[in-house]
Tab-separated table of C-alpha atoms in Angstrom:
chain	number	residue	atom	x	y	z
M	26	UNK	CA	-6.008	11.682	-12.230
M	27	UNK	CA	-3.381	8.969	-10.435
M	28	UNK	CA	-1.435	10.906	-8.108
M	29	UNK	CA	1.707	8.351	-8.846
M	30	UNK	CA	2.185	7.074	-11.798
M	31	UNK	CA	3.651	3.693	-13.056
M	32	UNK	CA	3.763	1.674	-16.235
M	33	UNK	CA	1.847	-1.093	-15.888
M	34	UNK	CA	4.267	-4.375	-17.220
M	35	UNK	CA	7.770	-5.132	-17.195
M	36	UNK	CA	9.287	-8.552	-19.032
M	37	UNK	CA	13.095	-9.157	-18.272
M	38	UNK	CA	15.083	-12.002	-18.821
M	39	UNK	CA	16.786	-13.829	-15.573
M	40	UNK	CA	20.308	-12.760	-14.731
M	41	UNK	CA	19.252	-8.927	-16.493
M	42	UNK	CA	18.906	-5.966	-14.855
M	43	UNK	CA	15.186	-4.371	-14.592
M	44	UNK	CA	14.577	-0.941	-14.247
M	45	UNK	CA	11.275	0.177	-12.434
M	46	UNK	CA	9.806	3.526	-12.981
M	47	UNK	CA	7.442	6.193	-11.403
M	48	UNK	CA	6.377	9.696	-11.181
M	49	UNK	CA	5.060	11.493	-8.702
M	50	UNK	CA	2.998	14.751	-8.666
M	51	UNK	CA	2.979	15.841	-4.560
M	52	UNK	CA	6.506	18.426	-4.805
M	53	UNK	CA	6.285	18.361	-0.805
M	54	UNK	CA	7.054	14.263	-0.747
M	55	UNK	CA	9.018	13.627	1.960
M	56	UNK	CA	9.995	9.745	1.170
M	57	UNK	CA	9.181	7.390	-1.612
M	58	UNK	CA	8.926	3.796	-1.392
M	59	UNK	CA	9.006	0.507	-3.081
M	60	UNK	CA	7.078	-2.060	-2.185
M	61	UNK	CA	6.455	-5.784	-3.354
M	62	UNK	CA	3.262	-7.891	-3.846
M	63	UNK	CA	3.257	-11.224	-4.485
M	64	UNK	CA	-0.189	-13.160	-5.310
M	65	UNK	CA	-2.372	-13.388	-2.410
M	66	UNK	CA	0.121	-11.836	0.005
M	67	UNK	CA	-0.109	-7.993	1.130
M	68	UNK	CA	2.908	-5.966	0.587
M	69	UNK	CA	6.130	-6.005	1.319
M	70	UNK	CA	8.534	-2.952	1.685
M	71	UNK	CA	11.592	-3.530	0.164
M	72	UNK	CA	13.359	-0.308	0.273
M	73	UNK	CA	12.654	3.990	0.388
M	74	UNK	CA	14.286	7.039	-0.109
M	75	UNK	CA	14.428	10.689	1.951
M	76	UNK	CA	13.384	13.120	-0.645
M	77	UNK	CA	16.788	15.178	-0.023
M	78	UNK	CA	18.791	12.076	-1.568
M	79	UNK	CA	19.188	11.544	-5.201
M	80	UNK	CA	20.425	7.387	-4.582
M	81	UNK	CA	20.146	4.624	-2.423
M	82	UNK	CA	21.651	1.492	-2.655
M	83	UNK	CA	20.841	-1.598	-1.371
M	84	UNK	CA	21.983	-5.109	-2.330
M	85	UNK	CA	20.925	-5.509	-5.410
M	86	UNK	CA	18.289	-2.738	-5.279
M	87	UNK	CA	19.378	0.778	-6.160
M	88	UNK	CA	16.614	3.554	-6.092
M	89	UNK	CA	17.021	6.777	-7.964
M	90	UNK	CA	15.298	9.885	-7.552
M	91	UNK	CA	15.409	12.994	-9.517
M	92	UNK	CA	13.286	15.836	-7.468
M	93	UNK	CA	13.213	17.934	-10.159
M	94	UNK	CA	11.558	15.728	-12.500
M	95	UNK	CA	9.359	13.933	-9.753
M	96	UNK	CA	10.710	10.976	-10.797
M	97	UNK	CA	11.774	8.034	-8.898
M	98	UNK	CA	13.152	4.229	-10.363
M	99	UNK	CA	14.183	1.097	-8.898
M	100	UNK	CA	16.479	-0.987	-10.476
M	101	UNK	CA	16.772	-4.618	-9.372
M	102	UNK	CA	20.477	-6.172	-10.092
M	103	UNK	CA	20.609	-9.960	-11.552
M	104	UNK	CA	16.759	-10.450	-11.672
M	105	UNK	CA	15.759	-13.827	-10.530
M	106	UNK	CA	12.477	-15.768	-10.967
M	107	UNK	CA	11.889	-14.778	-7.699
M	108	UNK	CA	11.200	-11.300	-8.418
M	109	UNK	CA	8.348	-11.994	-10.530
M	110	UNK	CA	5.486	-9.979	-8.816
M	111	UNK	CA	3.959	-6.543	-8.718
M	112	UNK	CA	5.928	-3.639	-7.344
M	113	UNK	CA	4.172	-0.838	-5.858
M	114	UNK	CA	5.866	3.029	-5.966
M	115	UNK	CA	4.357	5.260	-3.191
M	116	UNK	CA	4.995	8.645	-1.743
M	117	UNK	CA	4.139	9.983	1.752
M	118	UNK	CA	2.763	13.484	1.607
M	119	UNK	CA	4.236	16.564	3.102
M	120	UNK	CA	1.326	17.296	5.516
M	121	UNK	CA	1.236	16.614	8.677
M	122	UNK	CA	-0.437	13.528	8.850
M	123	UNK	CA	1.929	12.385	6.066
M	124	UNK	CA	-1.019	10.795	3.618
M	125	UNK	CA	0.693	7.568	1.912
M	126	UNK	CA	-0.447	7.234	-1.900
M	127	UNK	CA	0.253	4.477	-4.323
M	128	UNK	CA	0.784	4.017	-7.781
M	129	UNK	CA	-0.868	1.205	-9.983
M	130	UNK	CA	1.735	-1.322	-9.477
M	131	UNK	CA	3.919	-2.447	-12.584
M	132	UNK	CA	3.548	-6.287	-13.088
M	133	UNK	CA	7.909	-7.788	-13.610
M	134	UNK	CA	7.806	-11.049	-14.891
M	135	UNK	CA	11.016	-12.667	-15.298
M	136	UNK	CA	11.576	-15.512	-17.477
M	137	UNK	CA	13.953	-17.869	-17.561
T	11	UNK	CA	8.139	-8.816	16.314
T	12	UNK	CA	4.875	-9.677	15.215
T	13	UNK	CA	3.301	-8.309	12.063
T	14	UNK	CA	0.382	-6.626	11.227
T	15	UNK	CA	-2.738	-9.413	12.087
T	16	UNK	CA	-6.087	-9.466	9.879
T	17	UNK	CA	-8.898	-11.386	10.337
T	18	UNK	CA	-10.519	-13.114	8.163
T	19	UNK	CA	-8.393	-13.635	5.071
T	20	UNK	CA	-11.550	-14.338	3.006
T	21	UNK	CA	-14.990	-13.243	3.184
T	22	UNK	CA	-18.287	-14.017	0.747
T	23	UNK	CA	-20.864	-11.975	1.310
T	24	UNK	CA	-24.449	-11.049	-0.590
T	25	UNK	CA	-24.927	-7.443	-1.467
T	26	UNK	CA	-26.947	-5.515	1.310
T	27	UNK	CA	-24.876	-7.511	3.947
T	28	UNK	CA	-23.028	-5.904	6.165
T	29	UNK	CA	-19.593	-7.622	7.184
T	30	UNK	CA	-16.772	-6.174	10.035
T	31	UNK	CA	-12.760	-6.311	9.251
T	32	UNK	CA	-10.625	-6.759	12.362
T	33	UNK	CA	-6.624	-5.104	12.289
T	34	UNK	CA	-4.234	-5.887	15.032
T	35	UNK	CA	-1.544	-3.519	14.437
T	36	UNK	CA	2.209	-3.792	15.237
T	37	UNK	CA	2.245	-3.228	19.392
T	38	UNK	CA	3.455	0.510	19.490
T	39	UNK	CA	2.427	1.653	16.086
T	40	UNK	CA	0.719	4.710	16.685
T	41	UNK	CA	-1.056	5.100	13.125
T	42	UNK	CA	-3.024	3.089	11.477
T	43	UNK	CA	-4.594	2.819	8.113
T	44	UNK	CA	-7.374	0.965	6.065
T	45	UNK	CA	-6.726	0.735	2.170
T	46	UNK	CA	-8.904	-0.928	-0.155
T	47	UNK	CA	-6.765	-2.420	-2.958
T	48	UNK	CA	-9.800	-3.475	-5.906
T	49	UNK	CA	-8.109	-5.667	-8.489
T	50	UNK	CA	-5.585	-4.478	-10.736
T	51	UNK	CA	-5.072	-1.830	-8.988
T	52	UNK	CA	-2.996	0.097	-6.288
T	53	UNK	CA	-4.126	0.596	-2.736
T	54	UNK	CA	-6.759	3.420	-2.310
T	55	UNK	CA	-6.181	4.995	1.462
T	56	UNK	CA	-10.296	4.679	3.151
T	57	UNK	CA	-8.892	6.141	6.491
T	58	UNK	CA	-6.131	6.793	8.795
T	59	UNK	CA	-5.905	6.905	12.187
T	60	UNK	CA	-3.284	8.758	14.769
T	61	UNK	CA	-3.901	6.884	17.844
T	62	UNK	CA	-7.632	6.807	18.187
T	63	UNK	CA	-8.292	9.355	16.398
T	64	UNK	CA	-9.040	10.184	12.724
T	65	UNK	CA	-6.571	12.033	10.449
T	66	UNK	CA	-7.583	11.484	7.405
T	67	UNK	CA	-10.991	9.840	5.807
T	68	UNK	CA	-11.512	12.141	3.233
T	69	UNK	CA	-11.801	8.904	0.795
T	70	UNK	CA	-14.394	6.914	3.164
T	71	UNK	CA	-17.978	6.073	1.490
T	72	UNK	CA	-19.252	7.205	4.689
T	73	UNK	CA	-22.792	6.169	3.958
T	74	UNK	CA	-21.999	2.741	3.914
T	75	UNK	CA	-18.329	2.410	5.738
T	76	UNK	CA	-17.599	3.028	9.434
T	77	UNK	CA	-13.803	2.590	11.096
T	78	UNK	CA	-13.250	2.987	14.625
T	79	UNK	CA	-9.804	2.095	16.663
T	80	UNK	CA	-10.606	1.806	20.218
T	81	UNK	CA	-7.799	2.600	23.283
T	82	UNK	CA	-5.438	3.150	19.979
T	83	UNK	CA	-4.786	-0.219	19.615
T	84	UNK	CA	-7.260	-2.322	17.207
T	85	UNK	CA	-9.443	-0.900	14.715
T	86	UNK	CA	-12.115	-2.725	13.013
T	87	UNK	CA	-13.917	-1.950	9.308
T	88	UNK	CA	-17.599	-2.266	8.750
T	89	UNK	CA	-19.551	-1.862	5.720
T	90	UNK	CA	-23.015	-1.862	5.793
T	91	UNK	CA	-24.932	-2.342	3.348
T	92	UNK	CA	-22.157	-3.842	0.824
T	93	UNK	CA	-22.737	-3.253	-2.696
T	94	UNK	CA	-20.810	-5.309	-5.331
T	95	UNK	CA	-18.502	-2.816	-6.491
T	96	UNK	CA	-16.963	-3.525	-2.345
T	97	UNK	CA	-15.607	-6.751	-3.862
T	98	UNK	CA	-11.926	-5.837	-3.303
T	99	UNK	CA	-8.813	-6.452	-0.446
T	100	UNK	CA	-8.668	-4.304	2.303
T	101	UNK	CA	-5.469	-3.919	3.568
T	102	UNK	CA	-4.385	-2.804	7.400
T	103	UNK	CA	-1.274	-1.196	7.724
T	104	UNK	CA	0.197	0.691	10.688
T	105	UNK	CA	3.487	2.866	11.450
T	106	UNK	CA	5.727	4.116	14.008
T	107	UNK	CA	4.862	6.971	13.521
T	108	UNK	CA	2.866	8.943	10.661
T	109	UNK	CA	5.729	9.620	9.235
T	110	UNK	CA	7.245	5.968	9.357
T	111	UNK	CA	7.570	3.148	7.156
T	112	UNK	CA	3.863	1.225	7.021
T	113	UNK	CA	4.099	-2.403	7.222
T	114	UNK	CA	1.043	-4.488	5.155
T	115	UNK	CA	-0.838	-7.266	7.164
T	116	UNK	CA	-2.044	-9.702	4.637
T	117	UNK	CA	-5.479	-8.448	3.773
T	118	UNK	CA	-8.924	-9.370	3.902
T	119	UNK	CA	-10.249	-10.339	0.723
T	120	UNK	CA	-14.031	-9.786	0.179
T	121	UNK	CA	-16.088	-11.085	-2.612
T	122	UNK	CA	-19.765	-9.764	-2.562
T	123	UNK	CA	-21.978	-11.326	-4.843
């Protein structure tokens, strides 16, 4: 089965918050990241986390991680139209080559 | 800086052609890595490279894929023969270090038909 899990579709009104989530199997993670994809474009990191942090803010992105759980959100801050895309959760591996594995992606739409 | 540099952005190809990917990497990067990203899906991680070498290809169809990155620097992505279940992106990414954050060129889409 998927190593990191997302769900797969997010609607959120403009101006709301939206709330991201993920879970993550690999206990030896040392970060987790975020990344954007908008249509025909590759992807875009927007932010990551150490895996000895429990928060990270930054603008209007705050990422939460709870190691116990394996889980790990993002929540975007006044969601604008320009947000609409597919965000990506990944974690780098603890081995030594530091293997990088994504999730599905979770489709945010925002709507006016 | 520069980005991460694929070439081509689109490919069409018939099945049993073979067709080559070409990555130009962020100057310094010293990892590299090939994902295939089908649609509606995440990126799958084909192979990753440490320098020249390979780390990690445990995911490669090696009876039809090949990767090499000469003098550390470019790498390049062959399949031969495709099949149509190849139709996908294929995504070169490359970090610092293989610890580092991995920045996304744009991706090679390839339709085989």
């Amino acid at each position: 089965g998927e190593d990191v899990e997302q769900s797969l579709f997010l609607s959120v009104r403009e101006g709301d918050s939206s709330v991201i989530n993920c879970t993550y199997t690999d206990s030896s993670s040392t970060y987790l990241y975020w990344y954007k994809q908008e249509p025909g474009a590759g992807l875009q990191l927007l932010t990551y986390i150490f895996s000895n942090m429990d928060m990270k803010q930054d603008q209007r992105l705050t990422v939460l991680l709870n190691k116990k759980d394996k889980h790990l959100s993002l929540r975007i801050a006044d969601t604008q139209t320009g947000d609409s895309a597919i965000y990506f959760c990944a974690e780098r591996g603890g081995d030594s080559w530091g293997k990088l594995q994504f999730g599905a992606g979770t489709q945010v739409v925002v709507t006016p | 800086e520069a980005g991460v540099a694929q070439s081509p952005r689109y490919k069409i190809i018939e099945k049993r052609q073979s067709v080559a990917f070409w990555c130009n990497p962020i100057s310094g990067h010293a990892t590299l890595y090939w994902y295939q990203q089908i649609l509606g899906q995440g990126p799958k991680l084909l192979i990753q490279f440490q320098n020249n070498g390979v780390v990690d290809d445990s995911q490669l169809p090696k009876d039809r894929f090949s990767a090499e990155r000469l003098k550390g620097v470019d790498s390049t992505l062959k399949i031969q023969p495709a099949k149509l279940e190849d139709s996908a992106v294929y995504l070169c990414a490359s970090s610092l270090a293989a610890t580092g954050e991995a920045f996304f060129g744009q991706g090679t889409r390839l339709t085989v038909v």
